[in-house]
């Protein structure tokens, strides 16, 4: 029997690199819950509810995927609550690893039965990070190759809203 996993992240915004990791996770796990959480070290462009709408639209047709929001509390507690024994994280570069290593061990300390599984997206997404997509999109650059059309639309809306509030 293929077990259940959670795939947490800030997903601000959800990129094609995230989708690639999710698809790989679905080859291993029967059920994957995409968990949108806040990272205390990051200031987000989209609200957590906007990201929930965004990801639900992108993964709408995928069997075995659900989208949840972690409004507060620890991810490890959430994993325990839903009975997930695996946390999926995408790693693109070696520099991601130190932070991932810390989080993985802390989550295991908090919930010993959980294992973090690191998946590498297709090499074409190596340089696709939400932070750079946000920046380029807000400055008017074309990011259509890196995000789903509905994410692109939401980025454009956000850029227009920001422009309007500056006028
Ligand atoms: O996409 P990110 O920003 O790298 O994701 C980080 C995230 C959201 C998975 C992490 O900050 C997290 O798990 N936040 C929830 C609160 C929590 O459990 N923090 C302790 C992690 S060891």
PDB file of N, CA, C and O in Angstrom, residues 96-165:
ATOM      1  N   UNK A  96      20.354  24.584  -0.902  1.00  0.00           N
ATOM      2  CA  UNK A  96      19.065  24.369  -0.215  1.00  0.00           C
ATOM      3  C   UNK A  96      19.237  23.413   0.957  1.00  0.00           C
ATOM      4  O   UNK A  96      18.399  23.368   1.856  1.00  0.00           O
ATOM      5  N   UNK A  97      20.295  22.633   0.901  1.00  0.00           N
ATOM      6  CA  UNK A  97      20.332  21.458   1.760  1.00  0.00           C
ATOM      7  C   UNK A  97      20.491  21.737   3.254  1.00  0.00           C
ATOM      8  O   UNK A  97      19.892  21.051   4.081  1.00  0.00           O
ATOM      9  N   UNK A  98      21.254  22.756   3.601  1.00  0.00           N
ATOM     10  CA  UNK A  98      21.514  22.995   5.023  1.00  0.00           C
ATOM     11  C   UNK A  98      20.201  23.288   5.776  1.00  0.00           C
ATOM     12  O   UNK A  98      19.922  22.713   6.825  1.00  0.00           O
ATOM     13  N   UNK A  99      19.414  24.165   5.191  1.00  0.00           N
ATOM     14  CA  UNK A  99      18.118  24.523   5.768  1.00  0.00           C
ATOM     15  C   UNK A  99      17.190  23.308   5.795  1.00  0.00           C
ATOM     16  O   UNK A  99      16.499  23.038   6.789  1.00  0.00           O
ATOM     17  N   UNK A 100      17.194  22.557   4.713  1.00  0.00           N
ATOM     18  CA  UNK A 100      16.315  21.379   4.637  1.00  0.00           C
ATOM     19  C   UNK A 100      16.712  20.326   5.670  1.00  0.00           C
ATOM     20  O   UNK A 100      15.863  19.669   6.271  1.00  0.00           O
ATOM     21  N   UNK A 101      18.005  20.169   5.849  1.00  0.00           N
ATOM     22  CA  UNK A 101      18.555  19.199   6.794  1.00  0.00           C
ATOM     23  C   UNK A 101      18.089  19.552   8.218  1.00  0.00           C
ATOM     24  O   UNK A 101      17.602  18.706   8.960  1.00  0.00           O
ATOM     25  N   UNK A 102      18.187  20.845   8.554  1.00  0.00           N
ATOM     26  CA  UNK A 102      17.751  21.313   9.882  1.00  0.00           C
ATOM     27  C   UNK A 102      16.266  21.056  10.092  1.00  0.00           C
ATOM     28  O   UNK A 102      15.857  20.532  11.124  1.00  0.00           O
ATOM     29  N   UNK A 103      15.467  21.440   9.092  1.00  0.00           N
ATOM     30  CA  UNK A 103      14.011  21.278   9.230  1.00  0.00           C
ATOM     31  C   UNK A 103      13.640  19.807   9.343  1.00  0.00           C
ATOM     32  O   UNK A 103      12.794  19.429  10.158  1.00  0.00           O
ATOM     33  N   UNK A 104      14.294  19.002   8.532  1.00  0.00           N
ATOM     34  CA  UNK A 104      13.992  17.571   8.527  1.00  0.00           C
ATOM     35  C   UNK A 104      14.264  16.952   9.897  1.00  0.00           C
ATOM     36  O   UNK A 104      13.446  16.201  10.442  1.00  0.00           O
ATOM     37  N   UNK A 105      15.408  17.296  10.466  1.00  0.00           N
ATOM     38  CA  UNK A 105      15.760  16.709  11.772  1.00  0.00           C
ATOM     39  C   UNK A 105      14.879  17.257  12.896  1.00  0.00           C
ATOM     40  O   UNK A 105      14.516  16.534  13.817  1.00  0.00           O
ATOM     41  N   UNK A 106      14.525  18.542  12.782  1.00  0.00           N
ATOM     42  CA  UNK A 106      13.625  19.105  13.800  1.00  0.00           C
ATOM     43  C   UNK A 106      12.244  18.478  13.729  1.00  0.00           C
ATOM     44  O   UNK A 106      11.650  18.151  14.756  1.00  0.00           O
ATOM     45  N   UNK A 107      11.769  18.300  12.501  1.00  0.00           N
ATOM     46  CA  UNK A 107      10.450  17.675  12.348  1.00  0.00           C
ATOM     47  C   UNK A 107      10.478  16.237  12.869  1.00  0.00           C
ATOM     48  O   UNK A 107       9.519  15.777  13.476  1.00  0.00           O
ATOM     49  N   UNK A 108      11.593  15.569  12.668  1.00  0.00           N
ATOM     50  CA  UNK A 108      11.700  14.190  13.167  1.00  0.00           C
ATOM     51  C   UNK A 108      11.773  14.160  14.695  1.00  0.00           C
ATOM     52  O   UNK A 108      11.249  13.264  15.347  1.00  0.00           O
ATOM     53  N   UNK A 109      12.422  15.194  15.273  1.00  0.00           N
ATOM     54  CA  UNK A 109      12.472  15.307  16.725  1.00  0.00           C
ATOM     55  C   UNK A 109      11.047  15.482  17.280  1.00  0.00           C
ATOM     56  O   UNK A 109      10.677  14.886  18.293  1.00  0.00           O
ATOM     57  N   UNK A 110      10.258  16.318  16.584  1.00  0.00           N
ATOM     58  CA  UNK A 110       8.898  16.621  17.052  1.00  0.00           C
ATOM     59  C   UNK A 110       7.919  15.475  16.786  1.00  0.00           C
ATOM     60  O   UNK A 110       6.946  15.315  17.509  1.00  0.00           O
ATOM     61  N   UNK A 111       8.205  14.700  15.749  1.00  0.00           N
ATOM     62  CA  UNK A 111       7.302  13.611  15.348  1.00  0.00           C
ATOM     63  C   UNK A 111       8.194  12.473  14.817  1.00  0.00           C
ATOM     64  O   UNK A 111       8.486  12.401  13.618  1.00  0.00           O
ATOM     65  N   UNK A 112       8.677  11.623  15.710  1.00  0.00           N
ATOM     66  CA  UNK A 112       9.700  10.639  15.335  1.00  0.00           C
ATOM     67  C   UNK A 112       9.302   9.694  14.203  1.00  0.00           C
ATOM     68  O   UNK A 112      10.168   9.165  13.512  1.00  0.00           O
ATOM     69  N   UNK A 113       8.013   9.500  13.990  1.00  0.00           N
ATOM     70  CA  UNK A 113       7.591   8.553  12.937  1.00  0.00           C
ATOM     71  C   UNK A 113       7.641   9.173  11.540  1.00  0.00           C
ATOM     72  O   UNK A 113       7.395   8.481  10.547  1.00  0.00           O
ATOM     73  N   UNK A 114       7.926  10.464  11.462  1.00  0.00           N
ATOM     74  CA  UNK A 114       7.879  11.106  10.139  1.00  0.00           C
ATOM     75  C   UNK A 114       9.259  11.125   9.471  1.00  0.00           C
ATOM     76  O   UNK A 114      10.278  11.308  10.129  1.00  0.00           O
ATOM     77  N   UNK A 115       9.253  10.906   8.160  1.00  0.00           N
ATOM     78  CA  UNK A 115      10.495  10.929   7.376  1.00  0.00           C
ATOM     79  C   UNK A 115      10.349  11.971   6.283  1.00  0.00           C
ATOM     80  O   UNK A 115       9.326  12.014   5.593  1.00  0.00           O
ATOM     81  N   UNK A 116      11.374  12.807   6.144  1.00  0.00           N
ATOM     82  CA  UNK A 116      11.342  13.788   5.052  1.00  0.00           C
ATOM     83  C   UNK A 116      11.958  13.153   3.814  1.00  0.00           C
ATOM     84  O   UNK A 116      13.035  12.566   3.867  1.00  0.00           O
ATOM     85  N   UNK A 117      11.242  13.281   2.713  1.00  0.00           N
ATOM     86  CA  UNK A 117      11.699  12.709   1.440  1.00  0.00           C
ATOM     87  C   UNK A 117      12.048  13.868   0.515  1.00  0.00           C
ATOM     88  O   UNK A 117      11.206  14.724   0.244  1.00  0.00           O
ATOM     89  N   UNK A 118      13.291  13.899   0.075  1.00  0.00           N
ATOM     90  CA  UNK A 118      13.731  14.990  -0.807  1.00  0.00           C
ATOM     91  C   UNK A 118      13.635  14.557  -2.262  1.00  0.00           C
ATOM     92  O   UNK A 118      14.161  13.500  -2.623  1.00  0.00           O
ATOM     93  N   UNK A 119      12.988  15.373  -3.062  1.00  0.00           N
ATOM     94  CA  UNK A 119      12.845  15.054  -4.479  1.00  0.00           C
ATOM     95  C   UNK A 119      13.444  16.187  -5.307  1.00  0.00           C
ATOM     96  O   UNK A 119      13.271  17.361  -4.966  1.00  0.00           O
ATOM     97  N   UNK A 120      14.118  15.817  -6.371  1.00  0.00           N
ATOM     98  CA  UNK A 120      14.706  16.836  -7.253  1.00  0.00           C
ATOM     99  C   UNK A 120      13.800  17.060  -8.441  1.00  0.00           C
ATOM    100  O   UNK A 120      13.432  16.091  -9.123  1.00  0.00           O
ATOM    101  N   UNK A 121      13.429  18.306  -8.704  1.00  0.00           N
ATOM    102  CA  UNK A 121      12.624  18.556  -9.903  1.00  0.00           C
ATOM    103  C   UNK A 121      13.480  18.415 -11.163  1.00  0.00           C
ATOM    104  O   UNK A 121      14.714  18.341 -11.073  1.00  0.00           O
ATOM    105  N   UNK A 122      12.839  18.424 -12.295  1.00  0.00           N
ATOM    106  CA  UNK A 122      13.540  18.429 -13.574  1.00  0.00           C
ATOM    107  C   UNK A 122      14.596  19.545 -13.553  1.00  0.00           C
ATOM    108  O   UNK A 122      14.338  20.637 -13.039  1.00  0.00           O
ATOM    109  N   UNK A 123      15.741  19.259 -14.155  1.00  0.00           N
ATOM    110  CA  UNK A 123      16.861  20.201 -14.116  1.00  0.00           C
ATOM    111  C   UNK A 123      16.474  21.574 -14.700  1.00  0.00           C
ATOM    112  O   UNK A 123      17.030  22.604 -14.311  1.00  0.00           O
ATOM    113  N   UNK A 124      15.487  21.595 -15.591  1.00  0.00           N
ATOM    114  CA  UNK A 124      15.096  22.895 -16.182  1.00  0.00           C
ATOM    115  C   UNK A 124      14.483  23.841 -15.142  1.00  0.00           C
ATOM    116  O   UNK A 124      14.312  25.028 -15.402  1.00  0.00           O
ATOM    117  N   UNK A 125      14.158  23.301 -13.954  1.00  0.00           N
ATOM    118  CA  UNK A 125      13.607  24.165 -12.901  1.00  0.00           C
ATOM    119  C   UNK A 125      14.633  24.527 -11.829  1.00  0.00           C
ATOM    120  O   UNK A 125      14.281  25.109 -10.811  1.00  0.00           O
ATOM    121  N   UNK A 126      15.880  24.180 -12.080  1.00  0.00           N
ATOM    122  CA  UNK A 126      16.926  24.409 -11.084  1.00  0.00           C
ATOM    123  C   UNK A 126      16.965  25.854 -10.590  1.00  0.00           C
ATOM    124  O   UNK A 126      17.168  26.117  -9.412  1.00  0.00           O
ATOM    125  N   UNK A 127      16.753  26.786 -11.484  1.00  0.00           N
ATOM    126  CA  UNK A 127      16.856  28.200 -11.074  1.00  0.00           C
ATOM    127  C   UNK A 127      15.487  28.852 -10.859  1.00  0.00           C
ATOM    128  O   UNK A 127      15.388  30.070 -10.707  1.00  0.00           O
ATOM    129  N   UNK A 128      14.441  28.038 -10.856  1.00  0.00           N
ATOM    130  CA  UNK A 128      13.090  28.597 -10.660  1.00  0.00           C
ATOM    131  C   UNK A 128      12.729  28.585  -9.176  1.00  0.00           C
ATOM    132  O   UNK A 128      12.413  27.550  -8.605  1.00  0.00           O
ATOM    133  N   UNK A 129      12.830  29.749  -8.561  1.00  0.00           N
ATOM    134  CA  UNK A 129      12.463  29.891  -7.149  1.00  0.00           C
ATOM    135  C   UNK A 129      11.319  30.901  -7.083  1.00  0.00           C
ATOM    136  O   UNK A 129      11.278  31.858  -7.870  1.00  0.00           O
ATOM    137  N   UNK A 130      10.395  30.689  -6.140  1.00  0.00           N
ATOM    138  CA  UNK A 130       9.256  31.609  -6.021  1.00  0.00           C
ATOM    139  C   UNK A 130       9.718  33.053  -5.868  1.00  0.00           C
ATOM    140  O   UNK A 130       9.106  33.969  -6.432  1.00  0.00           O
ATOM    141  N   UNK A 131      10.803  33.258  -5.098  1.00  0.00           N
ATOM    142  CA  UNK A 131      11.253  34.631  -4.823  1.00  0.00           C
ATOM    143  C   UNK A 131      11.618  35.366  -6.116  1.00  0.00           C
ATOM    144  O   UNK A 131      11.241  36.531  -6.304  1.00  0.00           O
ATOM    145  N   UNK A 132      12.313  34.667  -7.013  1.00  0.00           N
ATOM    146  CA  UNK A 132      12.755  35.319  -8.252  1.00  0.00           C
ATOM    147  C   UNK A 132      11.565  35.500  -9.206  1.00  0.00           C
ATOM    148  O   UNK A 132      11.458  36.502  -9.911  1.00  0.00           O
ATOM    149  N   UNK A 133      10.643  34.547  -9.183  1.00  0.00           N
ATOM    150  CA  UNK A 133       9.437  34.663 -10.032  1.00  0.00           C
ATOM    151  C   UNK A 133       8.620  35.881  -9.583  1.00  0.00           C
ATOM    152  O   UNK A 133       8.163  36.679 -10.396  1.00  0.00           O
ATOM    153  N   UNK A 134       8.467  36.005  -8.259  1.00  0.00           N
ATOM    154  CA  UNK A 134       7.742  37.162  -7.702  1.00  0.00           C
ATOM    155  C   UNK A 134       8.364  38.469  -8.167  1.00  0.00           C
ATOM    156  O   UNK A 134       7.693  39.367  -8.647  1.00  0.00           O
ATOM    157  N   UNK A 135       9.680  38.539  -8.008  1.00  0.00           N
ATOM    158  CA  UNK A 135      10.384  39.780  -8.315  1.00  0.00           C
ATOM    159  C   UNK A 135      10.253  40.125  -9.800  1.00  0.00           C
ATOM    160  O   UNK A 135       9.898  41.255 -10.154  1.00  0.00           O
ATOM    161  N   UNK A 136      10.527  39.138 -10.657  1.00  0.00           N
ATOM    162  CA  UNK A 136      10.474  39.401 -12.100  1.00  0.00           C
ATOM    163  C   UNK A 136       9.054  39.787 -12.515  1.00  0.00           C
ATOM    164  O   UNK A 136       8.843  40.747 -13.261  1.00  0.00           O
ATOM    165  N   UNK A 137       8.063  39.047 -11.996  1.00  0.00           N
ATOM    166  CA  UNK A 137       6.675  39.333 -12.382  1.00  0.00           C
ATOM    167  C   UNK A 137       6.250  40.723 -11.911  1.00  0.00           C
ATOM    168  O   UNK A 137       5.587  41.454 -12.652  1.00  0.00           O
ATOM    169  N   UNK A 138       6.643  41.105 -10.704  1.00  0.00           N
ATOM    170  CA  UNK A 138       6.214  42.418 -10.186  1.00  0.00           C
ATOM    171  C   UNK A 138       6.892  43.566 -10.947  1.00  0.00           C
ATOM    172  O   UNK A 138       6.390  44.675 -10.992  1.00  0.00           O
ATOM    173  N   UNK A 139       8.045  43.241 -11.575  1.00  0.00           N
ATOM    174  CA  UNK A 139       8.744  44.281 -12.349  1.00  0.00           C
ATOM    175  C   UNK A 139       8.362  44.229 -13.829  1.00  0.00           C
ATOM    176  O   UNK A 139       8.993  44.868 -14.667  1.00  0.00           O
ATOM    177  N   UNK A 140       7.359  43.408 -14.147  1.00  0.00           N
ATOM    178  CA  UNK A 140       6.841  43.394 -15.526  1.00  0.00           C
ATOM    179  C   UNK A 140       7.488  42.376 -16.455  1.00  0.00           C
ATOM    180  O   UNK A 140       7.229  42.378 -17.657  1.00  0.00           O
ATOM    181  N   UNK A 141       8.338  41.507 -15.923  1.00  0.00           N
ATOM    182  CA  UNK A 141       9.004  40.504 -16.780  1.00  0.00           C
ATOM    183  C   UNK A 141       8.083  39.329 -17.086  1.00  0.00           C
ATOM    184  O   UNK A 141       7.083  39.106 -16.399  1.00  0.00           O
ATOM    185  N   UNK A 142       8.463  38.580 -18.122  1.00  0.00           N
ATOM    186  CA  UNK A 142       7.647  37.451 -18.569  1.00  0.00           C
ATOM    187  C   UNK A 142       8.054  36.168 -17.823  1.00  0.00           C
ATOM    188  O   UNK A 142       9.174  35.679 -17.972  1.00  0.00           O
ATOM    189  N   UNK A 143       7.129  35.640 -17.030  1.00  0.00           N
ATOM    190  CA  UNK A 143       7.425  34.409 -16.282  1.00  0.00           C
ATOM    191  C   UNK A 143       6.494  33.267 -16.729  1.00  0.00           C
ATOM    192  O   UNK A 143       6.346  32.271 -16.041  1.00  0.00           O
ATOM    193  N   UNK A 144       5.904  33.449 -17.913  1.00  0.00           N
ATOM    194  CA  UNK A 144       4.879  32.485 -18.350  1.00  0.00           C
ATOM    195  C   UNK A 144       5.410  31.059 -18.522  1.00  0.00           C
ATOM    196  O   UNK A 144       4.626  30.117 -18.481  1.00  0.00           O
ATOM    197  N   UNK A 145       6.712  30.908 -18.710  1.00  0.00           N
ATOM    198  CA  UNK A 145       7.270  29.556 -18.877  1.00  0.00           C
ATOM    199  C   UNK A 145       7.416  28.829 -17.541  1.00  0.00           C
ATOM    200  O   UNK A 145       7.659  27.630 -17.500  1.00  0.00           O
ATOM    201  N   UNK A 146       7.304  29.553 -16.470  1.00  0.00           N
ATOM    202  CA  UNK A 146       7.620  28.979 -15.157  1.00  0.00           C
ATOM    203  C   UNK A 146       6.427  28.761 -14.243  1.00  0.00           C
ATOM    204  O   UNK A 146       6.577  28.186 -13.171  1.00  0.00           O
ATOM    205  N   UNK A 147       5.269  29.278 -14.653  1.00  0.00           N
ATOM    206  CA  UNK A 147       4.074  29.119 -13.811  1.00  0.00           C
ATOM    207  C   UNK A 147       2.869  28.739 -14.671  1.00  0.00           C
ATOM    208  O   UNK A 147       2.831  29.018 -15.884  1.00  0.00           O
ATOM    209  N   UNK A 148       1.882  28.137 -14.046  1.00  0.00           N
ATOM    210  CA  UNK A 148       0.621  27.769 -14.693  1.00  0.00           C
ATOM    211  C   UNK A 148      -0.107  29.062 -15.101  1.00  0.00           C
ATOM    212  O   UNK A 148       0.016  30.079 -14.392  1.00  0.00           O
ATOM    213  N   UNK A 149      -0.894  29.021 -16.197  1.00  0.00           N
ATOM    214  CA  UNK A 149      -1.600  30.248 -16.632  1.00  0.00           C
ATOM    215  C   UNK A 149      -2.432  30.917 -15.533  1.00  0.00           C
ATOM    216  O   UNK A 149      -2.484  32.149 -15.475  1.00  0.00           O
ATOM    217  N   UNK A 150      -3.043  30.143 -14.642  1.00  0.00           N
ATOM    218  CA  UNK A 150      -3.858  30.818 -13.609  1.00  0.00           C
ATOM    219  C   UNK A 150      -2.964  31.516 -12.579  1.00  0.00           C
ATOM    220  O   UNK A 150      -3.350  32.542 -12.018  1.00  0.00           O
ATOM    221  N   UNK A 151      -1.774  30.985 -12.367  1.00  0.00           N
ATOM    222  CA  UNK A 151      -0.825  31.656 -11.454  1.00  0.00           C
ATOM    223  C   UNK A 151      -0.343  32.955 -12.108  1.00  0.00           C
ATOM    224  O   UNK A 151      -0.245  34.007 -11.459  1.00  0.00           O
ATOM    225  N   UNK A 152      -0.118  32.864 -13.409  1.00  0.00           N
ATOM    226  CA  UNK A 152       0.324  34.051 -14.155  1.00  0.00           C
ATOM    227  C   UNK A 152      -0.725  35.164 -14.045  1.00  0.00           C
ATOM    228  O   UNK A 152      -0.381  36.325 -13.786  1.00  0.00           O
ATOM    229  N   UNK A 153      -1.973  34.759 -14.205  1.00  0.00           N
ATOM    230  CA  UNK A 153      -3.055  35.749 -14.117  1.00  0.00           C
ATOM    231  C   UNK A 153      -3.089  36.394 -12.726  1.00  0.00           C
ATOM    232  O   UNK A 153      -3.234  37.614 -12.593  1.00  0.00           O
ATOM    233  N   UNK A 154      -2.910  35.568 -11.698  1.00  0.00           N
ATOM    234  CA  UNK A 154      -2.931  36.126 -10.335  1.00  0.00           C
ATOM    235  C   UNK A 154      -1.736  37.046 -10.090  1.00  0.00           C
ATOM    236  O   UNK A 154      -1.845  38.053  -9.387  1.00  0.00           O
ATOM    237  N   UNK A 155      -0.595  36.708 -10.706  1.00  0.00           N
ATOM    238  CA  UNK A 155       0.589  37.579 -10.570  1.00  0.00           C
ATOM    239  C   UNK A 155       0.318  38.929 -11.254  1.00  0.00           C
ATOM    240  O   UNK A 155       0.656  39.992 -10.717  1.00  0.00           O
ATOM    241  N   UNK A 156      -0.302  38.856 -12.428  1.00  0.00           N
ATOM    242  CA  UNK A 156      -0.610  40.112 -13.148  1.00  0.00           C
ATOM    243  C   UNK A 156      -1.585  40.976 -12.352  1.00  0.00           C
ATOM    244  O   UNK A 156      -1.403  42.186 -12.249  1.00  0.00           O
ATOM    245  N   UNK A 157      -2.589  40.304 -11.765  1.00  0.00           N
ATOM    246  CA  UNK A 157      -3.562  41.054 -10.942  1.00  0.00           C
ATOM    247  C   UNK A 157      -2.858  41.749  -9.782  1.00  0.00           C
ATOM    248  O   UNK A 157      -3.099  42.898  -9.462  1.00  0.00           O
ATOM    249  N   UNK A 158      -1.971  40.986  -9.136  1.00  0.00           N
ATOM    250  CA  UNK A 158      -1.239  41.530  -7.977  1.00  0.00           C
ATOM    251  C   UNK A 158      -0.377  42.722  -8.412  1.00  0.00           C
ATOM    252  O   UNK A 158      -0.304  43.736  -7.729  1.00  0.00           O
ATOM    253  N   UNK A 159       0.260  42.594  -9.576  1.00  0.00           N
ATOM    254  CA  UNK A 159       1.106  43.683 -10.072  1.00  0.00           C
ATOM    255  C   UNK A 159       0.250  44.927 -10.333  1.00  0.00           C
ATOM    256  O   UNK A 159       0.631  46.034  -9.952  1.00  0.00           O
ATOM    257  N   UNK A 160      -0.939  44.711 -10.919  1.00  0.00           N
ATOM    258  CA  UNK A 160      -1.824  45.848 -11.202  1.00  0.00           C
ATOM    259  C   UNK A 160      -2.317  46.498  -9.909  1.00  0.00           C
ATOM    260  O   UNK A 160      -2.372  47.723  -9.801  1.00  0.00           O
ATOM    261  N   UNK A 161      -2.665  45.651  -8.935  1.00  0.00           N
ATOM    262  CA  UNK A 161      -3.116  46.183  -7.635  1.00  0.00           C
ATOM    263  C   UNK A 161      -2.024  47.044  -7.005  1.00  0.00           C
ATOM    264  O   UNK A 161      -2.270  48.127  -6.488  1.00  0.00           O
ATOM    265  N   UNK A 162      -0.792  46.536  -7.088  1.00  0.00           N
ATOM    266  CA  UNK A 162       0.336  47.270  -6.481  1.00  0.00           C
ATOM    267  C   UNK A 162       0.564  48.601  -7.185  1.00  0.00           C
ATOM    268  O   UNK A 162       0.815  49.612  -6.535  1.00  0.00           O
ATOM    269  N   UNK A 163       0.464  48.548  -8.515  1.00  0.00           N
ATOM    270  CA  UNK A 163       0.629  49.781  -9.303  1.00  0.00           C
ATOM    271  C   UNK A 163      -0.433  50.795  -8.911  1.00  0.00           C
ATOM    272  O   UNK A 163      -0.133  51.963  -8.692  1.00  0.00           O
ATOM    273  N   UNK A 164      -1.681  50.324  -8.803  1.00  0.00           N
ATOM    274  CA  UNK A 164      -2.808  51.210  -8.496  1.00  0.00           C
ATOM    275  C   UNK A 164      -2.648  51.850  -7.126  1.00  0.00           C
ATOM    276  O   UNK A 164      -2.950  53.030  -6.937  1.00  0.00           O
ATOM    277  N   UNK A 165      -2.137  51.106  -6.144  1.00  0.00           N
ATOM    278  CA  UNK A 165      -2.000  51.685  -4.798  1.00  0.00           C
ATOM    279  C   UNK A 165      -0.852  52.681  -4.735  1.00  0.00           C
ATOM    280  O   UNK A 165      -0.812  53.522  -3.849  1.00  0.00           O
TER     281      UNK A 165
END
